[in-house]
Short mmCIF file of C-alpha atoms and ligand atoms in Angstrom, two decimals:
data_model
loop_
_atom_site.label_atom_id
_atom_site.label_comp_id
_atom_site.label_asym_id
_atom_site.label_seq_id
_atom_site.Cartn_x
_atom_site.Cartn_y
_atom_site.Cartn_z
CA MET A 1 -47.71 -82.52 -25.57
CA ALA A 2 -46.06 -79.78 -24.49
CA VAL A 3 -43.54 -77.56 -27.03
CA VAL A 4 -40.34 -78.31 -26.46
CA ARG A 5 -38.98 -74.61 -26.80
CA ASP A 6 -35.47 -73.05 -26.83
CA LEU A 7 -33.47 -70.15 -25.64
CA HIS A 8 -35.11 -67.20 -28.54
CA GLY A 9 -38.80 -69.32 -27.85
CA ARG A 10 -38.08 -71.61 -31.31
CA PRO A 11 -40.53 -74.87 -30.92
CA LEU A 12 -38.41 -78.48 -32.47
CA ARG A 13 -40.42 -79.46 -35.21
CA ASN A 14 -38.45 -79.40 -38.00
CA LEU A 15 -36.36 -82.72 -38.34
CA ARG A 16 -34.90 -83.34 -41.96
CA VAL A 17 -32.49 -87.12 -42.38
CA SER A 18 -30.66 -87.42 -44.25
CA VAL A 19 -30.03 -90.74 -45.03
CA THR A 20 -27.03 -90.85 -46.40
CA ASP A 21 -23.75 -88.71 -47.38
CA ARG A 22 -23.56 -90.23 -51.41
CA CYS A 23 -24.52 -87.96 -53.90
CA ASN A 24 -24.66 -88.90 -57.99
CA LEU A 25 -24.28 -85.10 -58.99
CA ARG A 26 -21.24 -82.71 -58.54
CA CYS A 27 -22.46 -79.09 -57.79
CA GLN A 28 -20.62 -76.93 -57.94
CA TYR A 29 -22.06 -74.92 -55.33
CA CYS A 30 -22.30 -77.43 -53.43
CA MET A 31 -19.38 -80.55 -53.88
CA PRO A 32 -16.70 -78.67 -56.03
CA GLU A 33 -13.80 -81.33 -55.21
CA ASP A 34 -13.64 -84.63 -56.56
CA GLU A 35 -12.65 -86.46 -54.21
CA TYR A 36 -14.09 -86.95 -50.82
CA VAL A 37 -13.68 -88.19 -47.58
CA TRP A 38 -17.44 -90.86 -46.46
CA LEU A 39 -18.60 -90.92 -44.39
CA PRO A 40 -18.23 -94.63 -42.35
CA ARG A 41 -20.08 -97.70 -44.05
CA GLU A 42 -21.20 -99.06 -40.49
CA GLU A 43 -21.81 -95.86 -39.33
CA ILE A 44 -24.65 -94.84 -41.14
CA LEU A 45 -27.90 -95.89 -39.80
CA GLN A 46 -30.34 -98.36 -39.78
CA PHE A 47 -33.69 -97.84 -41.02
CA GLU A 48 -35.07 -99.21 -37.47
CA GLU A 49 -32.23 -96.45 -36.32
CA ILE A 50 -33.58 -93.19 -37.54
CA SER A 51 -37.39 -94.82 -37.48
CA THR A 52 -36.60 -95.40 -33.54
CA LEU A 53 -34.39 -91.51 -32.88
CA VAL A 54 -38.02 -90.07 -35.42
CA ASP A 55 -39.62 -91.59 -32.12
CA VAL A 56 -37.82 -89.82 -30.19
CA PHE A 57 -38.19 -86.11 -32.17
CA GLY A 58 -42.33 -86.89 -32.49
CA ASP A 59 -42.43 -87.26 -28.49
CA LEU A 60 -41.00 -83.21 -28.22
CA GLY A 61 -43.01 -82.27 -30.91
CA VAL A 62 -41.46 -83.50 -34.29
CA ASP A 63 -44.55 -83.32 -36.94
CA LYS A 64 -42.73 -82.66 -40.13
CA VAL A 65 -40.25 -84.12 -41.41
CA ARG A 66 -38.15 -84.72 -44.60
CA LEU A 67 -35.45 -87.13 -45.12
CA THR A 68 -32.73 -85.54 -47.85
CA GLY A 69 -29.24 -86.39 -48.31
CA GLY A 70 -26.44 -86.57 -50.36
CA GLU A 71 -29.13 -87.87 -52.49
CA PRO A 72 -31.90 -90.31 -50.17
CA LEU A 73 -32.57 -92.11 -53.38
CA LEU A 74 -28.56 -93.37 -53.91
CA ARG A 75 -29.94 -95.37 -50.63
CA ARG A 76 -31.27 -99.13 -51.02
CA ASP A 77 -34.82 -99.55 -50.57
CA LEU A 78 -36.08 -96.36 -48.78
CA ASP A 79 -39.56 -97.09 -49.21
CA ARG A 80 -38.89 -99.24 -47.10
CA LEU A 81 -37.81 -96.51 -44.12
CA VAL A 82 -40.56 -94.22 -45.86
CA ARG A 83 -43.88 -97.57 -44.75
CA LEU A 84 -41.56 -97.25 -40.81
CA LEU A 85 -42.47 -93.26 -40.89
CA ALA A 86 -45.36 -92.77 -42.48
CA ALA A 87 -46.79 -95.71 -39.86
CA LYS A 88 -45.92 -93.48 -36.99
CA PRO A 89 -49.57 -90.75 -36.25
CA GLY A 90 -47.90 -88.02 -34.99
CA LEU A 91 -46.40 -87.19 -38.45
CA ARG A 92 -48.47 -85.03 -40.52
CA ASP A 93 -45.52 -84.02 -42.86
CA LEU A 94 -42.96 -87.65 -44.26
CA ALA A 95 -41.15 -85.42 -47.88
CA MET A 96 -38.13 -85.77 -49.77
CA THR A 97 -36.21 -83.68 -51.78
CA THR A 98 -33.92 -84.93 -54.07
CA ASN A 99 -32.17 -84.66 -56.46
CA GLY A 100 -34.81 -86.00 -59.14
CA VAL A 101 -32.15 -88.61 -60.73
CA LEU A 102 -33.71 -91.88 -60.35
CA LEU A 103 -37.05 -89.91 -59.33
CA ALA A 104 -39.36 -91.91 -62.19
CA GLU A 105 -37.87 -95.42 -61.26
CA HIS A 106 -39.07 -94.27 -57.61
CA ALA A 107 -41.70 -92.78 -57.15
CA PRO A 108 -44.56 -94.77 -57.49
CA ALA A 109 -43.27 -96.90 -54.63
CA LEU A 110 -41.97 -94.41 -52.92
CA ARG A 111 -46.50 -93.36 -53.19
CA ARG A 112 -47.58 -96.61 -52.37
CA ALA A 113 -45.24 -97.00 -48.87
CA GLY A 114 -46.60 -93.01 -47.84
CA LEU A 115 -44.65 -90.69 -48.39
CA HIS A 116 -46.71 -86.81 -48.83
CA ARG A 117 -44.32 -84.48 -51.26
CA VAL A 118 -41.32 -84.31 -53.57
CA THR A 119 -39.22 -81.40 -53.85
CA VAL A 120 -37.08 -81.73 -56.81
CA SER A 121 -33.81 -79.67 -56.23
CA LEU A 122 -33.54 -78.20 -61.14
CA ASP A 123 -31.29 -75.50 -61.42
CA THR A 124 -31.47 -75.24 -64.98
CA LEU A 125 -33.36 -76.61 -68.46
CA ARG A 126 -30.43 -76.49 -70.13
CA PRO A 127 -28.35 -79.60 -70.74
CA ASP A 128 -25.72 -77.98 -71.09
CA ARG A 129 -25.70 -75.58 -68.32
CA PHE A 130 -26.84 -79.17 -66.41
CA ALA A 131 -24.29 -80.63 -67.05
CA ALA A 132 -21.11 -77.96 -66.15
CA LEU A 133 -22.88 -77.22 -62.99
CA THR A 134 -23.19 -80.47 -62.35
CA ARG A 135 -20.73 -82.56 -63.98
CA ARG A 136 -23.19 -85.13 -65.27
CA SER A 137 -24.71 -85.57 -68.22
CA THR A 138 -28.78 -86.74 -66.48
CA HIS A 139 -30.15 -83.92 -66.68
CA ALA A 140 -33.14 -85.66 -69.10
CA GLN A 141 -33.64 -88.19 -66.18
CA VAL A 142 -34.08 -85.46 -64.09
CA LEU A 143 -37.53 -83.80 -65.96
CA GLU A 144 -38.33 -87.78 -66.17
CA GLY A 145 -38.79 -87.88 -62.62
CA LEU A 146 -40.23 -84.17 -62.24
CA ARG A 147 -43.10 -86.20 -64.73
CA ALA A 148 -43.28 -89.05 -62.54
CA VAL A 149 -44.49 -87.55 -59.46
CA PRO A 150 -47.87 -86.10 -60.57
CA ALA A 151 -48.26 -89.42 -62.05
CA ALA A 152 -47.49 -91.49 -59.09
CA GLY A 153 -49.99 -89.32 -57.27
CA PHE A 154 -48.40 -86.97 -55.31
CA ALA A 155 -49.54 -83.35 -55.29
CA GLY A 156 -47.47 -80.80 -53.59
CA THR A 157 -44.58 -80.51 -55.40
CA LYS A 158 -41.88 -77.82 -55.37
CA ILE A 159 -38.54 -77.10 -57.19
CA ASP A 160 -35.89 -75.56 -56.03
CA THR A 161 -34.00 -73.74 -57.74
CA VAL A 162 -30.14 -72.28 -56.68
CA VAL A 163 -29.91 -69.35 -58.25
CA ILE A 164 -26.48 -67.62 -59.23
CA ARG A 165 -24.84 -64.61 -60.72
CA ASP A 166 -24.59 -65.33 -64.70
CA VAL A 167 -24.74 -69.24 -63.91
CA ASN A 168 -28.76 -69.58 -64.69
CA ASP A 169 -30.15 -66.35 -63.37
CA ASP A 170 -31.52 -65.49 -66.83
CA GLU A 171 -33.36 -69.11 -66.26
CA LEU A 172 -35.95 -68.14 -63.52
CA ALA A 173 -39.17 -67.13 -65.70
CA ASP A 174 -38.46 -70.37 -67.41
CA LEU A 175 -38.30 -72.26 -64.42
CA ILE A 176 -42.21 -70.88 -63.10
CA GLU A 177 -42.99 -71.80 -66.77
CA PHE A 178 -41.78 -75.21 -66.71
CA GLY A 179 -42.91 -75.84 -63.16
CA ARG A 180 -47.22 -74.62 -64.30
CA THR A 181 -46.52 -77.91 -66.34
CA VAL A 182 -45.49 -80.10 -64.07
CA PRO A 183 -46.89 -79.10 -61.94
CA ALA A 184 -44.99 -77.46 -59.23
CA GLU A 185 -44.35 -74.75 -57.70
CA VAL A 186 -40.51 -73.02 -57.75
CA ARG A 187 -38.82 -71.55 -55.01
CA PHE A 188 -35.66 -69.53 -55.75
CA ILE A 189 -32.84 -70.16 -53.01
CA GLU A 190 -30.19 -67.91 -52.81
CA TYR A 191 -26.26 -68.88 -52.74
CA MET A 192 -25.17 -69.58 -49.26
CA ASP A 193 -22.21 -69.69 -48.17
CA VAL A 194 -22.23 -72.69 -46.41
CA GLY A 195 -19.92 -75.71 -45.90
CA GLY A 196 -19.66 -77.25 -49.94
CA ALA A 197 -19.55 -73.72 -51.09
CA THR A 198 -16.01 -73.73 -50.86
CA ARG A 199 -16.09 -71.03 -54.17
CA TRP A 200 -18.51 -69.23 -53.42
CA SER A 201 -18.62 -65.06 -53.17
CA MET A 202 -20.63 -62.59 -52.52
CA ARG A 203 -20.49 -61.11 -55.99
CA GLN A 204 -22.13 -64.38 -57.67
CA VAL A 205 -25.61 -64.13 -54.93
CA VAL A 206 -28.86 -63.14 -56.96
CA GLY A 207 -30.96 -62.37 -53.45
CA ARG A 208 -34.42 -61.41 -53.33
CA GLN A 209 -34.31 -58.33 -54.48
CA GLU A 210 -33.56 -58.95 -57.27
CA ILE A 211 -35.21 -61.73 -58.40
CA LEU A 212 -38.64 -59.91 -57.46
CA GLY A 213 -37.16 -56.82 -59.89
CA ILE A 214 -36.04 -59.49 -62.72
CA LEU A 215 -39.05 -60.88 -62.12
CA GLU A 216 -41.34 -58.43 -62.34
CA ARG A 217 -40.30 -57.25 -66.00
CA ARG A 218 -41.23 -60.26 -67.49
CA TYR A 219 -45.13 -60.58 -65.51
CA GLY A 220 -45.89 -56.77 -63.66
CA ARG A 221 -47.01 -56.59 -60.22
CA ILE A 222 -45.88 -59.25 -57.88
CA GLU A 223 -47.69 -58.99 -54.64
CA PRO A 224 -46.77 -61.46 -52.00
CA VAL A 225 -48.82 -64.04 -50.28
CA LEU A 226 -49.67 -63.05 -46.93
CA GLU A 227 -48.97 -66.13 -44.30
CA ASP A 228 -48.42 -67.68 -41.08
CA SER A 229 -46.31 -69.83 -41.26
CA SER A 230 -42.34 -71.42 -40.61
CA ALA A 231 -41.40 -72.42 -44.12
CA PRO A 232 -38.57 -70.68 -45.01
CA ALA A 233 -39.18 -69.46 -48.91
CA ASP A 234 -41.14 -66.05 -48.47
CA ARG A 235 -44.54 -67.03 -50.85
CA TYR A 236 -45.20 -64.55 -53.80
CA ARG A 237 -47.89 -64.51 -56.32
CA LEU A 238 -48.09 -63.44 -60.42
CA PRO A 239 -50.36 -61.70 -61.89
CA ASP A 240 -51.82 -65.18 -62.81
CA ASP A 241 -52.11 -66.93 -60.04
CA THR A 242 -49.15 -68.07 -60.40
CA VAL A 243 -47.26 -68.69 -56.68
CA PHE A 244 -43.25 -69.34 -56.64
CA GLY A 245 -41.13 -69.16 -53.14
CA ILE A 246 -37.75 -67.00 -52.52
CA ILE A 247 -35.33 -68.47 -49.17
CA SER A 248 -33.87 -65.83 -48.82
CA SER A 249 -31.28 -67.25 -46.72
CA THR A 250 -28.30 -65.00 -47.29
CA THR A 251 -29.29 -61.42 -48.00
CA ALA A 252 -32.21 -61.89 -45.25
CA PRO A 253 -32.57 -65.43 -43.29
CA PHE A 254 -34.88 -66.15 -41.48
CA CYS A 255 -33.72 -67.48 -38.09
CA ALA A 256 -35.90 -66.16 -36.56
CA SER A 257 -39.07 -69.00 -37.09
CA CYS A 258 -36.52 -71.73 -38.23
CA ASP A 259 -38.09 -74.37 -36.17
CA ARG A 260 -35.58 -77.58 -38.54
CA SER A 261 -32.42 -79.49 -37.37
CA ARG A 262 -30.87 -81.27 -39.13
CA LEU A 263 -29.92 -85.66 -38.28
CA THR A 264 -26.56 -86.82 -40.18
CA ALA A 265 -26.94 -90.14 -42.62
CA ASP A 266 -24.59 -91.52 -39.06
CA GLY A 267 -26.95 -90.13 -36.14
CA ILE A 268 -25.51 -86.49 -36.19
CA TRP A 269 -28.05 -84.41 -34.96
CA TYR A 270 -27.48 -79.85 -36.31
CA LEU A 271 -29.48 -77.15 -34.88
CA CYS A 272 -27.98 -74.62 -37.05
CA LEU A 273 -26.44 -75.19 -41.48
CA TYR A 274 -23.10 -73.10 -40.19
CA GLY A 275 -23.28 -74.62 -36.57
CA GLN A 276 -19.53 -76.50 -36.27
CA GLN A 277 -21.12 -78.99 -33.43
CA GLY A 278 -23.79 -81.73 -33.65
CA THR A 279 -25.11 -83.74 -30.96
CA ASP A 280 -23.65 -87.81 -30.78
CA LEU A 281 -27.50 -89.87 -30.48
CA ARG A 282 -26.18 -93.17 -32.39
CA GLY A 283 -23.27 -93.49 -29.39
CA PRO A 284 -26.82 -93.85 -27.26
CA LEU A 285 -29.22 -95.94 -29.10
CA ARG A 286 -26.26 -98.15 -29.93
CA GLY A 287 -25.58 -98.34 -26.02
CA GLY A 288 -28.75 -99.29 -25.81
CA VAL A 289 -29.83 -96.47 -24.08
CA SER A 290 -33.96 -95.39 -23.54
CA ARG A 291 -35.92 -94.15 -25.25
CA GLU A 292 -36.30 -91.40 -22.57
CA ALA A 293 -33.16 -90.43 -21.79
CA LEU A 294 -32.14 -89.44 -26.00
CA ALA A 295 -35.59 -88.04 -25.65
CA SER A 296 -34.23 -85.57 -22.57
CA LEU A 297 -30.76 -85.24 -24.22
CA VAL A 298 -32.15 -84.10 -27.61
CA ALA A 299 -34.63 -81.32 -25.54
CA SER A 300 -32.25 -80.03 -23.13
CA ALA A 301 -30.08 -79.28 -26.06
CA TRP A 302 -32.95 -77.42 -27.94
CA LYS A 303 -33.78 -75.85 -24.47
CA ASP A 304 -30.19 -74.51 -25.73
CA ARG A 305 -30.25 -73.49 -28.24
CA ARG A 306 -29.76 -69.66 -28.99
CA ASP A 307 -27.95 -69.87 -32.57
CA ARG A 308 -28.89 -67.41 -35.27
CA GLY A 309 -25.82 -69.02 -37.46
CA ALA A 310 -27.67 -67.29 -41.01
CA GLU A 311 -27.81 -63.44 -39.15
CA GLU A 312 -24.47 -64.06 -37.11
CA ARG A 313 -23.11 -64.24 -41.01
CA LEU A 314 -25.03 -61.23 -42.11
CA GLN A 315 -23.12 -59.14 -40.06
CA LEU A 316 -19.13 -59.89 -40.93
CA ARG A 317 -18.04 -56.81 -42.82
CA HIS A 318 -16.36 -59.87 -45.67
CA ARG A 319 -18.02 -62.68 -46.33
CA SER A 320 -16.31 -65.71 -48.24
CA PRO A 321 -17.19 -69.19 -47.50
CA LEU A 322 -17.82 -70.97 -44.42
CA ILE A 323 -15.22 -73.27 -44.28
CA GLN A 324 -12.24 -74.33 -46.24
CA ILE A 325 -11.35 -77.62 -47.80
CA ALA A 326 -9.04 -77.98 -45.21
CA GLN A 327 -11.06 -78.04 -42.81
CA LEU A 328 -13.98 -79.69 -45.06
CA ARG A 329 -11.42 -82.70 -45.58
CA GLU A 330 -11.25 -83.18 -41.36
CA ASP A 331 -14.52 -83.47 -40.55
CA PRO A 332 -16.81 -84.00 -43.27
CA HIS A 333 -19.59 -83.56 -40.67
CA LEU A 334 -19.35 -79.83 -41.61
CA GLU A 335 -20.40 -80.58 -45.66
CA MET A 336 -23.74 -79.45 -47.47
CA HIS A 337 -24.50 -82.77 -48.78
CA THR A 338 -23.62 -84.73 -45.23
CA ARG A 339 -25.84 -82.40 -43.19
CA GLY A 340 -28.41 -82.51 -46.09
CA GLY A 341 -29.21 -78.63 -46.94
N1 SAM B 401 -29.66 -83.91 -53.13
C1 SAM B 401 -30.86 -84.06 -53.05
C2 SAM B 401 -31.27 -82.61 -53.62
O1 SAM B 401 -30.12 -82.78 -54.16
O2 SAM B 401 -32.51 -82.40 -53.41
C3 SAM B 401 -30.54 -83.59 -51.51
C4 SAM B 401 -29.61 -83.16 -51.05
S1 SAM B 401 -28.79 -81.79 -51.77
C5 SAM B 401 -27.77 -81.21 -50.15
C6 SAM B 401 -30.14 -79.95 -51.13
C7 SAM B 401 -30.20 -79.08 -51.64
O3 SAM B 401 -29.74 -78.45 -51.18
C8 SAM B 401 -30.13 -79.08 -52.56
O4 SAM B 401 -31.44 -78.72 -53.54
C9 SAM B 401 -29.26 -78.08 -53.26
O5 SAM B 401 -29.65 -76.78 -54.51
C10 SAM B 401 -29.43 -77.13 -52.13
N2 SAM B 401 -27.63 -76.65 -51.49
C11 SAM B 401 -26.70 -76.84 -51.86
N3 SAM B 401 -25.25 -76.24 -51.98
C12 SAM B 401 -26.32 -75.22 -51.61
C13 SAM B 401 -26.20 -73.87 -51.12
N4 SAM B 401 -24.41 -73.70 -51.40
N5 SAM B 401 -26.98 -72.75 -51.58
C14 SAM B 401 -28.18 -72.48 -51.33
N6 SAM B 401 -28.09 -74.55 -51.63
C15 SAM B 401 -27.71 -75.03 -51.62
#
């Protein structure tokens, strides 16, 4: 299969599929508002429509799909979608990112349906902090959800932690220790100035070097894991061989190797988390356009791709949240919870 490449030579490989814009947490760095404009229900793609679009992307070389949201486990019967996608022979990796609140209940069915891997977002091990950060008191459910992942037979589990200064930057080692017990590899994510992060400031970003410094003080020498990968995380090894990752999208972006794109729950396709315009795939799909015509629409948009969103943000002298709240209210597609993160 011919690989479709963009203007920077990046292949189209990795699709993040948001299955809902709804979420059962209200994380301060992602959904800080009380009210949101939700995508109209009738515009949300049916599972069969998602499956058709995944076929279109598969024809063009996409072999990694990640289900996300909003909170993907709020989408009813998600295991049915997983079953449809897991049956595609070209799909090498089928994963899901979840906040874990509903995971204990769903992990066994998702595993049986053929989901390969699970990533759980967890920013703190302290219930009071979790409540302050997410404005919900479901911390115990998240921990229970995480324990249910290996019990259901999943391997390769990850924990994603957004590190925010004076919020959870004193818990990095505790999270690594906790990850060992799951077992799960912890990845620390730099706080990003994306849509939704309307309270973002550079002061709150704990960058990769600082994260490494904190962990070296606790563990001693940390070695980089040398690997050739398009994964967003740079991986590191502690003296006892525990591996963790850092996703430094804010201070050292990986635009050069980014092979990701994002499909919203209503079928708008975005090429970059910072991108302001997407391509509507729902319209042509529901209009009866053929799989080949959809593939050519996608391929031509990818071939014209030139964005390096996070690198461009890095060039700014005065950095503030990407999008202001009024604009987010006008176009919910600019929100992180719509676009999937
Ligand atoms: N609800 C699911 C979850 O919590 O994993 C999936 C959607 S959530 C938007 C995906 C990821 O984006 C989460 O790990 C979340 O912490 C991360 N995220 C949201 N806002 C962010 C920001 N401003 N900077 C960095 N990561 C962010």
